[in-house]
Amino acid sequence: MAEFNAMDTAAFKGVWVFCEQREGQIQTISYQLLSEGRKLANDLGVELCGVVMGSGVNEDYIKALGGYGADRVYYIDSPLLKDYTTDGYAKVMCDLVMEKKPEIVLIGATNLGRDLGPRCAARLHTGLTADCTHLDVDVEKYKEFLRTTSNIDVDNTKFEQNTNLKMTRPAFGGHLMATIICPRFRPQMSTVRPGVMQTQPFDEAGAAKVVVEKITPALTADDIHVQILDIKKSAKKMVDLIGADVVVSVGRGISSDVDKGIALAEELAGVLGGVVGASRAVTDAGWLSSDHQVGQTGKTVHPRIYIALGISGAIQHVAGMQDSETIIAVNKNESAPIFDVASYGIVGDLFKVVPELIKEIRAIKAAN
Amino acid sequence: MKAIVCVKQVPDTQGKVAVKADGTMDRAAMATITNPDDLNAVEAALQLKDATGCEVIVVTMGPAPAEGMLRELMARGADRGVLVSAREFGGSDTFATSQILAAAVNKIGVGPDDIVFCGRQAIDGDTAQVGPQIAEKLHLPQVTYVTDIQKNGNDLVVKRQLEDGYMEIKVQTPCLLTCIKELNTPRYMSISGIFECYDKPLDVFDYNTLKDDPLIEADTIGLKGSPTNVYKSFAPPVKGAGMMVESVDQLVGLLNDKHLI
Ligand SMILES: Cc1cc2nc3c(=O)[nH]c(=O)nc-3n(C[C@H](O)[C@H](O)[C@H](O)COP(=O)(O)OP(=O)(O)OC[C@H]3O[C@@H](n4cnc5c(N)ncnc54)[C@H](O)[C@@H]3O)c2cc1C
Ligand SMILES: Cc1cc2nc3c(=O)[nH]c(=O)nc-3n(C[C@H](O)[C@H](O)[C@H](O)COP(=O)(O)OP(=O)(O)OC[C@H]3O[C@@H](n4cnc5c(N)ncnc54)[C@H](O)[C@@H]3O)c2cc1C
């Protein structure tokens, strides 16, 4: 592998997605990344490959990756890859990158991906951009993106004409957006948080024609310097915020009667077929567990309807919900910033507004 | 035995955040704090000191005023501070930052019983990449998202947080751990600590101190040695505010018209 040179940019081709599995199940972030990777591969006119590491992963699951856009899947199978270890996964990933030389590698910004990505980028001597919310290779598409999301005077700005990956991400707690490039090194690596990219509809034809290459890695137990003693799932069921159609979130505004506030949110969510989320003020206070937290350091959601009850609308919260289709805010302070992102706002006491809302929605549902 | 803790001074993004007209941060206009996760990393090291009497060394890369933060951490109980500071180091991305911090840790020296601690993530750059990248460059095993540490000689059993539970991992020293707020509650400075902190040693590592480390090359540090560059930066889009409705009646009517319910 001595000939690997991250600066020989012309030698790198193709878009890769690290497809994470846990307990043999492909994680949904993989489908989101493949859907996004497909667009990049089309713009570049190159192949999209999924990379799966595991032990005895069901072949149907692997083939299904073709249905989300993969032309090819490298499936690296070894008992040593059953559960994630930094050492095992980083070695296999880096060895494969050095051999096949992809130009782009996308990794989910999960607790595993955020452990693996930087380790690999450091070993490969290349750049890694964290928590990207938008990716472009095509300059015109990138300009279009800037036109709709930034204050940049696009028509009077110079853009280099190349297909470098333009990776846009929030920084400084969401107060700033930055587009990062990695022009001199390959692969161009980025992580993307779950829920940020949309999954494209499953395509049967793609699944039928995907090429699966099974690889046995050069990996031995001596390569792995940690020992996994146990993997424990938390006893209670975690709320599925990311997949939810409707999210009803509560904020510190419930503090005068926490139990009642949560009960109201649950009831409203129940009526709309949704789940309950929260601001960090609520999860920090322990009123709801941290898996309910929406925002920069919580989950990114884009449900059809997002309802914010007694949430002020701090930038870190908004970062996780602003792309919801319809946002409804209830807050007793008319100048609360949450109203700046809301499609519909009501100024009022949530303890009065929500019971009324539940009653009226029930009535309409009964009538429809 | 030593506990070496990497700490970053960050702008307080919870307070007023000043963005300049050109879309960059006006750091001068903002208050600075110690990165929150790094306080948990320091606390973990201090608990180790309470249990074993080990030496706790706090290391930061940043401009000269970051010394104040190091003194404050010494007032909490750290024994020594190292300020890594040089013009050549400016503009580093996470790759270059970890290159320099790894060289600084090498200079301090990582012995067989030692542990390097980092925070999981800094609240300004927000990447959570520097810890794992330091570990790679020091050839140390890493465990990230640490919520619990049990030490028995050179064996550590640590808990690593997952989205839906945790992993229990056995790892030997020397190793690198990245800490999150669930790990512990940071202690405050003590009165005696405040008195003593200015008598504790504080070393400055500049370019000359580190330049002989093979990690430090013109093309691996600073702006020139950074694989990533900021291409454009801009203020996040302000979504046009929607409409305020007067009553629940009106709202439910609107939602019904749009087939949202
Ligand atoms: C690095 C960092 C990361 C962060 N990450 C996140 C994150 O991921 N998610 C997140 O949510 N926050 C995050 N935060 C915290 C964030 O800055 C805010 O502190 C938090 O979102 C505030 O929560 P809140 O809106 O519930 O509370 P508050 O800001 O206290 O707002 C409460 C609101 O309720 C209203 N209210 C009170 N009583 C009533 C009533 N009876 N009826 C109606 N309205 C009422 C008030 O008018 C007020 O607007 C982060 C902060 C930092 C520094
Ligand atoms: C808008 C913007 C976006 C950026 N995006 C990227 C990007 O996507 N990829 C990239 O490679 N770089 C990026 N950078 C550069 C990056 O922010 C800097 O390299 C920064 O010095 C370290 O990254 P971080 O703040 O993300 O630290 P993190 O990786 O989040 O920090 C993790 C831990 O590492 C330790 N640590 C980090 N910095 C120091 C320090 N100076 N001294 C001591 N300990 C430290 C601390 O223990 C900290 O808790 C970006 C910079 C800006 C301004």
mmCIF file of N, CA, C and O in Angstrom, chain A residues 173-255:
data_model
loop_
_atom_site.group_PDB
_atom_site.id
_atom_site.type_symbol
_atom_site.label_atom_id
_atom_site.label_comp_id
_atom_site.label_asym_id
_atom_site.label_seq_id
_atom_site.Cartn_x
_atom_site.Cartn_y
_atom_site.Cartn_z
ATOM 1 N N GLY A 173 -22.772 26.718 16.886
ATOM 2 C CA GLY A 173 -24.100 26.494 17.434
ATOM 3 C C GLY A 173 -25.194 26.941 16.484
ATOM 4 O O GLY A 173 -26.259 27.360 16.913
ATOM 5 N N GLY A 174 -24.950 26.858 15.168
ATOM 6 C CA GLY A 174 -25.996 27.181 14.202
ATOM 7 C C GLY A 174 -26.050 28.659 13.848
ATOM 8 O O GLY A 174 -26.866 29.078 13.046
ATOM 9 N N HIS A 175 -25.168 29.453 14.426
ATOM 10 C CA HIS A 175 -25.174 30.886 14.132
ATOM 11 C C HIS A 175 -24.510 31.199 12.795
ATOM 12 O O HIS A 175 -24.565 32.326 12.318
ATOM 13 N N LEU A 176 -23.822 30.226 12.237
ATOM 14 C CA LEU A 176 -23.070 30.462 11.014
ATOM 15 C C LEU A 176 -23.156 29.210 10.150
ATOM 16 O O LEU A 176 -23.138 28.096 10.668
ATOM 17 N N MET A 177 -23.259 29.410 8.828
ATOM 18 C CA MET A 177 -23.169 28.288 7.906
ATOM 19 C C MET A 177 -21.836 28.411 7.172
ATOM 20 O O MET A 177 -21.422 29.522 6.822
ATOM 21 N N ALA A 178 -21.185 27.289 6.947
ATOM 22 C CA ALA A 178 -19.921 27.339 6.218
ATOM 23 C C ALA A 178 -19.911 26.250 5.163
ATOM 24 O O ALA A 178 -20.359 25.135 5.425
ATOM 25 N N THR A 179 -19.429 26.601 3.985
ATOM 26 C CA THR A 179 -19.193 25.581 2.971
ATOM 27 C C THR A 179 -17.711 25.251 2.999
ATOM 28 O O THR A 179 -16.872 26.141 2.898
ATOM 29 N N ILE A 180 -17.418 23.982 3.201
ATOM 30 C CA ILE A 180 -16.038 23.530 3.354
ATOM 31 C C ILE A 180 -15.657 22.738 2.103
ATOM 32 O O ILE A 180 -16.481 21.981 1.577
ATOM 33 N N ILE A 181 -14.428 22.924 1.646
ATOM 34 C CA ILE A 181 -13.935 22.095 0.545
ATOM 35 C C ILE A 181 -12.642 21.402 0.963
ATOM 36 O O ILE A 181 -11.989 21.813 1.928
ATOM 37 N N CYS A 182 -12.308 20.370 0.245
ATOM 38 C CA CYS A 182 -11.084 19.614 0.508
ATOM 39 C C CYS A 182 -10.409 19.404 -0.845
ATOM 40 O O CYS A 182 -10.433 18.322 -1.410
ATOM 41 N N PRO A 183 -9.858 20.489 -1.408
ATOM 42 C CA PRO A 183 -9.456 20.442 -2.820
ATOM 43 C C PRO A 183 -8.206 19.623 -3.122
ATOM 44 O O PRO A 183 -8.082 19.102 -4.212
ATOM 45 N N ARG A 184 -7.315 19.473 -2.158
ATOM 46 C CA ARG A 184 -6.007 18.891 -2.481
ATOM 47 C C ARG A 184 -5.883 17.425 -2.129
ATOM 48 O O ARG A 184 -4.908 16.777 -2.471
ATOM 49 N N PHE A 185 -6.849 16.911 -1.374
ATOM 50 C CA PHE A 185 -6.719 15.540 -0.890
ATOM 51 C C PHE A 185 -7.948 14.721 -1.252
ATOM 52 O O PHE A 185 -9.050 15.256 -1.402
ATOM 53 N N ARG A 186 -7.775 13.421 -1.363
ATOM 54 C CA ARG A 186 -8.873 12.509 -1.608
ATOM 55 C C ARG A 186 -8.741 11.323 -0.660
ATOM 56 O O ARG A 186 -7.623 10.963 -0.317
ATOM 57 N N PRO A 187 -9.817 10.649 -0.309
ATOM 58 C CA PRO A 187 -11.182 11.044 -0.652
ATOM 59 C C PRO A 187 -11.644 12.288 0.113
ATOM 60 O O PRO A 187 -11.085 12.629 1.154
ATOM 61 N N GLN A 188 -12.674 12.928 -0.438
ATOM 62 C CA GLN A 188 -13.334 14.026 0.266
ATOM 63 C C GLN A 188 -14.349 13.354 1.180
ATOM 64 O O GLN A 188 -15.246 12.668 0.714
ATOM 65 N N MET A 189 -14.177 13.549 2.486
ATOM 66 C CA MET A 189 -15.028 12.801 3.418
ATOM 67 C C MET A 189 -15.989 13.733 4.153
ATOM 68 O O MET A 189 -15.612 14.835 4.541
ATOM 69 N N SER A 190 -17.220 13.276 4.332
ATOM 70 C CA SER A 190 -18.108 14.052 5.185
ATOM 71 C C SER A 190 -19.037 13.154 5.985
ATOM 72 O O SER A 190 -19.346 12.038 5.576
ATOM 73 N N THR A 191 -19.444 13.670 7.138
ATOM 74 C CA THR A 191 -20.464 12.991 7.923
ATOM 75 C C THR A 191 -21.760 13.801 7.819
ATOM 76 O O THR A 191 -21.732 15.014 7.610
ATOM 77 N N VAL A 192 -22.872 13.089 7.920
ATOM 78 C CA VAL A 192 -24.196 13.706 7.812
ATOM 79 C C VAL A 192 -25.054 13.113 8.926
ATOM 80 O O VAL A 192 -25.073 11.903 9.126
ATOM 81 N N ARG A 193 -25.753 13.979 9.640
ATOM 82 C CA ARG A 193 -26.551 13.466 10.762
ATOM 83 C C ARG A 193 -27.821 12.775 10.280
ATOM 84 O O ARG A 193 -28.382 13.145 9.261
ATOM 85 N N PRO A 194 -28.267 11.774 11.038
ATOM 86 C CA PRO A 194 -29.503 11.083 10.675
ATOM 87 C C PRO A 194 -30.663 12.073 10.549
ATOM 88 O O PRO A 194 -30.766 13.008 11.338
ATOM 89 N N GLY A 195 -31.505 11.855 9.541
ATOM 90 C CA GLY A 195 -32.691 12.691 9.385
ATOM 91 C C GLY A 195 -32.462 13.919 8.526
ATOM 92 O O GLY A 195 -33.407 14.589 8.148
ATOM 93 N N VAL A 196 -31.221 14.245 8.223
ATOM 94 C CA VAL A 196 -30.947 15.469 7.469
ATOM 95 C C VAL A 196 -31.231 15.282 5.980
ATOM 96 O O VAL A 196 -31.783 16.156 5.325
ATOM 97 N N MET A 197 -30.850 14.129 5.427
ATOM 98 C CA MET A 197 -31.104 13.869 4.009
ATOM 99 C C MET A 197 -32.350 12.991 3.873
ATOM 100 O O MET A 197 -32.629 12.156 4.725
ATOM 101 N N GLN A 198 -33.065 13.180 2.770
ATOM 102 C CA GLN A 198 -34.303 12.423 2.558
ATOM 103 C C GLN A 198 -34.015 11.105 1.835
ATOM 104 O O GLN A 198 -33.226 11.077 0.903
ATOM 105 N N THR A 199 -34.705 10.058 2.232
ATOM 106 C CA THR A 199 -34.595 8.772 1.546
ATOM 107 C C THR A 199 -35.461 8.789 0.290
ATOM 108 O O THR A 199 -36.624 9.191 0.341
ATOM 109 N N GLN A 200 -34.907 8.373 -0.835
ATOM 110 C CA GLN A 200 -35.693 8.270 -2.068
ATOM 111 C C GLN A 200 -36.514 6.983 -2.033
ATOM 112 O O GLN A 200 -36.156 6.034 -1.347
ATOM 113 N N PRO A 201 -37.613 6.945 -2.794
ATOM 114 C CA PRO A 201 -38.423 5.730 -2.821
ATOM 115 C C PRO A 201 -37.601 4.525 -3.275
ATOM 116 O O PRO A 201 -36.715 4.664 -4.120
ATOM 117 N N PHE A 202 -37.921 3.373 -2.712
ATOM 118 C CA PHE A 202 -37.212 2.138 -3.030
ATOM 119 C C PHE A 202 -37.451 1.750 -4.486
ATOM 120 O O PHE A 202 -38.569 1.818 -4.982
ATOM 121 N N ASP A 203 -36.377 1.372 -5.180
ATOM 122 C CA ASP A 203 -36.472 1.061 -6.604
ATOM 123 C C ASP A 203 -36.124 -0.423 -6.816
ATOM 124 O O ASP A 203 -34.971 -0.827 -6.663
ATOM 125 N N GLU A 204 -37.142 -1.217 -7.146
ATOM 126 C CA GLU A 204 -36.963 -2.673 -7.293
ATOM 127 C C GLU A 204 -35.871 -3.004 -8.313
ATOM 128 O O GLU A 204 -35.044 -3.892 -8.106
ATOM 129 N N ALA A 205 -35.891 -2.265 -9.420
ATOM 130 C CA ALA A 205 -34.945 -2.553 -10.501
ATOM 131 C C ALA A 205 -33.507 -2.386 -10.017
ATOM 132 O O ALA A 205 -32.631 -3.201 -10.339
ATOM 133 N N GLY A 206 -33.287 -1.343 -9.217
ATOM 134 C CA GLY A 206 -31.951 -1.102 -8.676
ATOM 135 C C GLY A 206 -31.504 -2.255 -7.796
ATOM 136 O O GLY A 206 -30.356 -2.711 -7.857
ATOM 137 N N ALA A 207 -32.419 -2.731 -6.969
ATOM 138 C CA ALA A 207 -32.093 -3.835 -6.061
ATOM 139 C C ALA A 207 -31.769 -5.098 -6.853
ATOM 140 O O ALA A 207 -30.947 -5.915 -6.440
ATOM 141 N N ALA A 208 -32.417 -5.267 -8.006
ATOM 142 C CA ALA A 208 -32.203 -6.474 -8.796
ATOM 143 C C ALA A 208 -30.844 -6.471 -9.482
ATOM 144 O O ALA A 208 -30.232 -7.513 -9.668
ATOM 145 N N LYS A 209 -30.347 -5.264 -9.826
ATOM 146 C CA LYS A 209 -29.111 -5.268 -10.612
ATOM 147 C C LYS A 209 -27.850 -4.872 -9.832
ATOM 148 O O LYS A 209 -26.766 -4.813 -10.400
ATOM 149 N N VAL A 210 -28.000 -4.646 -8.541
ATOM 150 C CA VAL A 210 -26.817 -4.255 -7.763
ATOM 151 C C VAL A 210 -25.778 -5.394 -7.748
ATOM 152 O O VAL A 210 -26.129 -6.571 -7.693
ATOM 153 N N VAL A 211 -24.514 -5.006 -7.838
ATOM 154 C CA VAL A 211 -23.427 -5.987 -7.803
ATOM 155 C C VAL A 211 -22.890 -6.061 -6.374
ATOM 156 O O VAL A 211 -22.459 -5.056 -5.817
ATOM 157 N N VAL A 212 -22.966 -7.241 -5.781
ATOM 158 C CA VAL A 212 -22.450 -7.397 -4.418
ATOM 159 C C VAL A 212 -21.109 -8.120 -4.468
ATOM 160 O O VAL A 212 -21.005 -9.200 -5.038
ATOM 161 N N GLU A 213 -20.083 -7.478 -3.916
ATOM 162 C CA GLU A 213 -18.766 -8.125 -3.835
ATOM 163 C C GLU A 213 -18.483 -8.451 -2.380
ATOM 164 O O GLU A 213 -18.342 -7.555 -1.550
ATOM 165 N N LYS A 214 -18.398 -9.740 -2.092
ATOM 166 C CA LYS A 214 -18.114 -10.127 -0.710
ATOM 167 C C LYS A 214 -16.601 -10.212 -0.528
ATOM 168 O O LYS A 214 -15.906 -10.826 -1.329
ATOM 169 N N ILE A 215 -16.132 -9.581 0.515
ATOM 170 C CA ILE A 215 -14.685 -9.506 0.736
ATOM 171 C C ILE A 215 -14.355 -10.059 2.117
ATOM 172 O O ILE A 215 -15.019 -9.745 3.097
ATOM 173 N N THR A 216 -13.337 -10.909 2.173
ATOM 174 C CA THR A 216 -12.848 -11.360 3.479
ATOM 175 C C THR A 216 -11.635 -10.508 3.817
ATOM 176 O O THR A 216 -10.668 -10.474 3.064
ATOM 177 N N PRO A 217 -11.699 -9.763 4.916
ATOM 178 C CA PRO A 217 -10.639 -8.790 5.183
ATOM 179 C C PRO A 217 -9.382 -9.413 5.787
ATOM 180 O O PRO A 217 -9.448 -10.486 6.393
ATOM 181 N N ALA A 218 -8.283 -8.724 5.600
ATOM 182 C CA ALA A 218 -7.041 -9.117 6.274
ATOM 183 C C ALA A 218 -7.062 -8.496 7.663
ATOM 184 O O ALA A 218 -6.445 -7.483 7.918
ATOM 185 N N LEU A 219 -7.842 -9.104 8.549
ATOM 186 C CA LEU A 219 -8.015 -8.533 9.888
ATOM 187 C C LEU A 219 -7.843 -9.659 10.894
ATOM 188 O O LEU A 219 -8.413 -10.736 10.724
ATOM 189 N N THR A 220 -7.028 -9.424 11.912
ATOM 190 C CA THR A 220 -6.869 -10.448 12.944
ATOM 191 C C THR A 220 -7.224 -9.847 14.301
ATOM 192 O O THR A 220 -7.290 -8.623 14.454
ATOM 193 N N ALA A 221 -7.446 -10.722 15.266
ATOM 194 C CA ALA A 221 -7.819 -10.261 16.603
ATOM 195 C C ALA A 221 -6.767 -9.309 17.176
ATOM 196 O O ALA A 221 -7.086 -8.409 17.952
ATOM 197 N N ASP A 222 -5.511 -9.488 16.766
ATOM 198 C CA ASP A 222 -4.445 -8.620 17.280
ATOM 199 C C ASP A 222 -4.562 -7.174 16.808
ATOM 200 O O ASP A 222 -3.952 -6.275 17.382
ATOM 201 N N ASP A 223 -5.318 -6.969 15.731
ATOM 202 C CA ASP A 223 -5.493 -5.600 15.237
ATOM 203 C C ASP A 223 -6.419 -4.787 16.135
ATOM 204 O O ASP A 223 -6.487 -3.565 16.025
ATOM 205 N N ILE A 224 -7.185 -5.475 16.971
ATOM 206 C CA ILE A 224 -8.215 -4.795 17.761
ATOM 207 C C ILE A 224 -7.768 -4.705 19.213
ATOM 208 O O ILE A 224 -7.545 -5.717 19.867
ATOM 209 N N HIS A 225 -7.615 -3.484 19.700
ATOM 210 C CA HIS A 225 -7.013 -3.280 21.021
ATOM 211 C C HIS A 225 -8.024 -3.029 22.123
ATOM 212 O O HIS A 225 -7.662 -2.656 23.223
ATOM 213 N N VAL A 226 -9.282 -3.170 21.806
ATOM 214 C CA VAL A 226 -10.296 -3.056 22.859
ATOM 215 C C VAL A 226 -11.112 -4.337 22.851
ATOM 216 O O VAL A 226 -11.099 -5.079 21.881
ATOM 217 N N GLN A 227 -11.807 -4.552 23.951
ATOM 218 C CA GLN A 227 -12.645 -5.743 24.031
ATOM 219 C C GLN A 227 -14.048 -5.286 24.421
ATOM 220 O O GLN A 227 -14.210 -4.559 25.405
ATOM 221 N N ILE A 228 -15.032 -5.675 23.623
ATOM 222 C CA ILE A 228 -16.404 -5.306 23.963
ATOM 223 C C ILE A 228 -16.941 -6.316 24.953
ATOM 224 O O ILE A 228 -17.013 -7.510 24.671
ATOM 225 N N LEU A 229 -17.280 -5.842 26.139
ATOM 226 C CA LEU A 229 -17.752 -6.759 27.179
ATOM 227 C C LEU A 229 -19.256 -6.949 27.060
ATOM 228 O O LEU A 229 -19.778 -8.023 27.336
ATOM 229 N N ASP A 230 -19.948 -5.888 26.651
ATOM 230 C CA ASP A 230 -21.402 -5.950 26.673
ATOM 231 C C ASP A 230 -21.970 -4.806 25.844
ATOM 232 O O ASP A 230 -21.354 -3.755 25.724
ATOM 233 N N ILE A 231 -23.137 -5.048 25.252
ATOM 234 C CA ILE A 231 -23.875 -3.964 24.607
ATOM 235 C C ILE A 231 -25.265 -3.988 25.214
ATOM 236 O O ILE A 231 -25.961 -4.997 25.132
ATOM 237 N N LYS A 232 -25.638 -2.912 25.874
ATOM 238 C CA LYS A 232 -26.934 -2.886 26.553
ATOM 239 C C LYS A 232 -27.851 -1.868 25.890
ATOM 240 O O LYS A 232 -27.455 -0.748 25.607
ATOM 241 N N LYS A 233 -29.074 -2.308 25.664
ATOM 242 C CA LYS A 233 -30.082 -1.376 25.162
ATOM 243 C C LYS A 233 -30.783 -0.788 26.370
ATOM 244 O O LYS A 233 -30.992 -1.488 27.359
ATOM 245 N N SER A 234 -31.148 0.467 26.294
ATOM 246 C CA SER A 234 -31.859 1.030 27.427
ATOM 247 C C SER A 234 -33.225 0.347 27.511
ATOM 248 O O SER A 234 -33.821 0.012 26.493
ATOM 249 N N ALA A 235 -33.663 0.129 28.726
ATOM 250 C CA ALA A 235 -34.823 -0.722 28.962
ATOM 251 C C ALA A 235 -36.089 -0.175 28.311
ATOM 252 O O ALA A 235 -36.851 -0.896 27.690
ATOM 253 N N LYS A 236 -36.236 1.147 28.409
ATOM 254 C CA LYS A 236 -37.485 1.677 27.868
ATOM 255 C C LYS A 236 -37.361 1.890 26.359
ATOM 256 O O LYS A 236 -36.278 2.022 25.817
ATOM 257 N N LYS A 237 -38.501 1.957 25.710
ATOM 258 C CA LYS A 237 -38.521 2.121 24.268
ATOM 259 C C LYS A 237 -38.155 3.567 23.943
ATOM 260 O O LYS A 237 -38.646 4.494 24.553
ATOM 261 N N MET A 238 -37.265 3.729 22.972
ATOM 262 C CA MET A 238 -36.877 5.085 22.590
ATOM 263 C C MET A 238 -37.931 5.655 21.647
ATOM 264 O O MET A 238 -38.514 4.947 20.850
ATOM 265 N N VAL A 239 -38.131 6.957 21.734
ATOM 266 C CA VAL A 239 -39.116 7.582 20.852
ATOM 267 C C VAL A 239 -38.512 7.738 19.452
ATOM 268 O O VAL A 239 -37.350 8.110 19.298
ATOM 269 N N ASP A 240 -39.308 7.394 18.433
ATOM 270 C CA ASP A 240 -38.811 7.476 17.057
ATOM 271 C C ASP A 240 -39.142 8.842 16.461
ATOM 272 O O ASP A 240 -40.075 9.007 15.688
ATOM 273 N N LEU A 241 -38.357 9.842 16.871
ATOM 274 C CA LEU A 241 -38.629 11.204 16.406
ATOM 275 C C LEU A 241 -38.366 11.354 14.919
ATOM 276 O O LEU A 241 -39.107 12.009 14.206
ATOM 277 N N ILE A 242 -37.280 10.741 14.468
ATOM 278 C CA ILE A 242 -36.832 10.991 13.102
ATOM 279 C C ILE A 242 -37.824 10.455 12.071
ATOM 280 O O ILE A 242 -38.053 11.069 11.039
ATOM 281 N N GLY A 243 -38.455 9.317 12.388
ATOM 282 C CA GLY A 243 -39.388 8.754 11.427
ATOM 283 C C GLY A 243 -40.814 9.279 11.583
ATOM 284 O O GLY A 243 -41.705 8.886 10.833
ATOM 285 N N ALA A 244 -41.026 10.184 12.551
ATOM 286 C CA ALA A 244 -42.402 10.563 12.880
ATOM 287 C C ALA A 244 -43.007 11.516 11.854
ATOM 288 O O ALA A 244 -42.329 12.368 11.286
ATOM 289 N N ASP A 245 -44.304 11.375 11.654
ATOM 290 C CA ASP A 245 -45.063 12.202 10.722
ATOM 291 C C ASP A 245 -45.460 13.523 11.394
ATOM 292 O O ASP A 245 -45.516 14.574 10.770
ATOM 293 N N VAL A 246 -45.727 13.432 12.694
ATOM 294 C CA VAL A 246 -46.106 14.610 13.471
ATOM 295 C C VAL A 246 -45.287 14.601 14.771
ATOM 296 O O VAL A 246 -45.162 13.560 15.412
ATOM 297 N N VAL A 247 -44.696 15.737 15.115
ATOM 298 C CA VAL A 247 -43.971 15.847 16.378
ATOM 299 C C VAL A 247 -44.571 16.994 17.190
ATOM 300 O O VAL A 247 -44.710 18.109 16.686
ATOM 301 N N VAL A 248 -44.955 16.701 18.422
ATOM 302 C CA VAL A 248 -45.459 17.725 19.331
ATOM 303 C C VAL A 248 -44.407 17.907 20.425
ATOM 304 O O VAL A 248 -44.195 17.012 21.237
ATOM 305 N N SER A 249 -43.721 19.044 20.415
ATOM 306 C CA SER A 249 -42.633 19.236 21.374
ATOM 307 C C SER A 249 -43.007 20.215 22.466
ATOM 308 O O SER A 249 -43.701 21.201 22.217
ATOM 309 N N VAL A 250 -42.508 19.926 23.650
ATOM 310 C CA VAL A 250 -42.743 20.821 24.781
ATOM 311 C C VAL A 250 -41.447 21.475 25.229
ATOM 312 O O VAL A 250 -40.372 20.890 25.106
ATOM 313 N N GLY A 251 -41.580 22.690 25.755
ATOM 314 C CA GLY A 251 -40.434 23.431 26.265
ATOM 315 C C GLY A 251 -40.632 23.820 27.713
ATOM 316 O O GLY A 251 -41.564 23.350 28.377
ATOM 317 N N ARG A 252 -39.765 24.701 28.166
ATOM 318 C CA ARG A 252 -39.822 25.122 29.574
ATOM 319 C C ARG A 252 -41.160 25.751 29.925
ATOM 320 O O ARG A 252 -41.499 25.873 31.108
ATOM 321 N N GLY A 253 -41.920 26.141 28.913
ATOM 322 C CA GLY A 253 -43.247 26.704 29.144
ATOM 323 C C GLY A 253 -44.189 25.791 29.905
ATOM 324 O O GLY A 253 -45.225 26.231 30.402
ATOM 325 N N ILE A 254 -43.854 24.510 30.046
ATOM 326 C CA ILE A 254 -44.716 23.604 30.824
ATOM 327 C C ILE A 254 -44.353 23.612 32.307
ATOM 328 O O ILE A 254 -44.964 22.890 33.101
ATOM 329 N N SER A 255 -43.368 24.427 32.690
ATOM 330 C CA SER A 255 -42.798 24.282 34.036
ATOM 331 C C SER A 255 -43.793 24.483 35.175
ATOM 332 O O SER A 255 -43.609 23.921 36.253
#
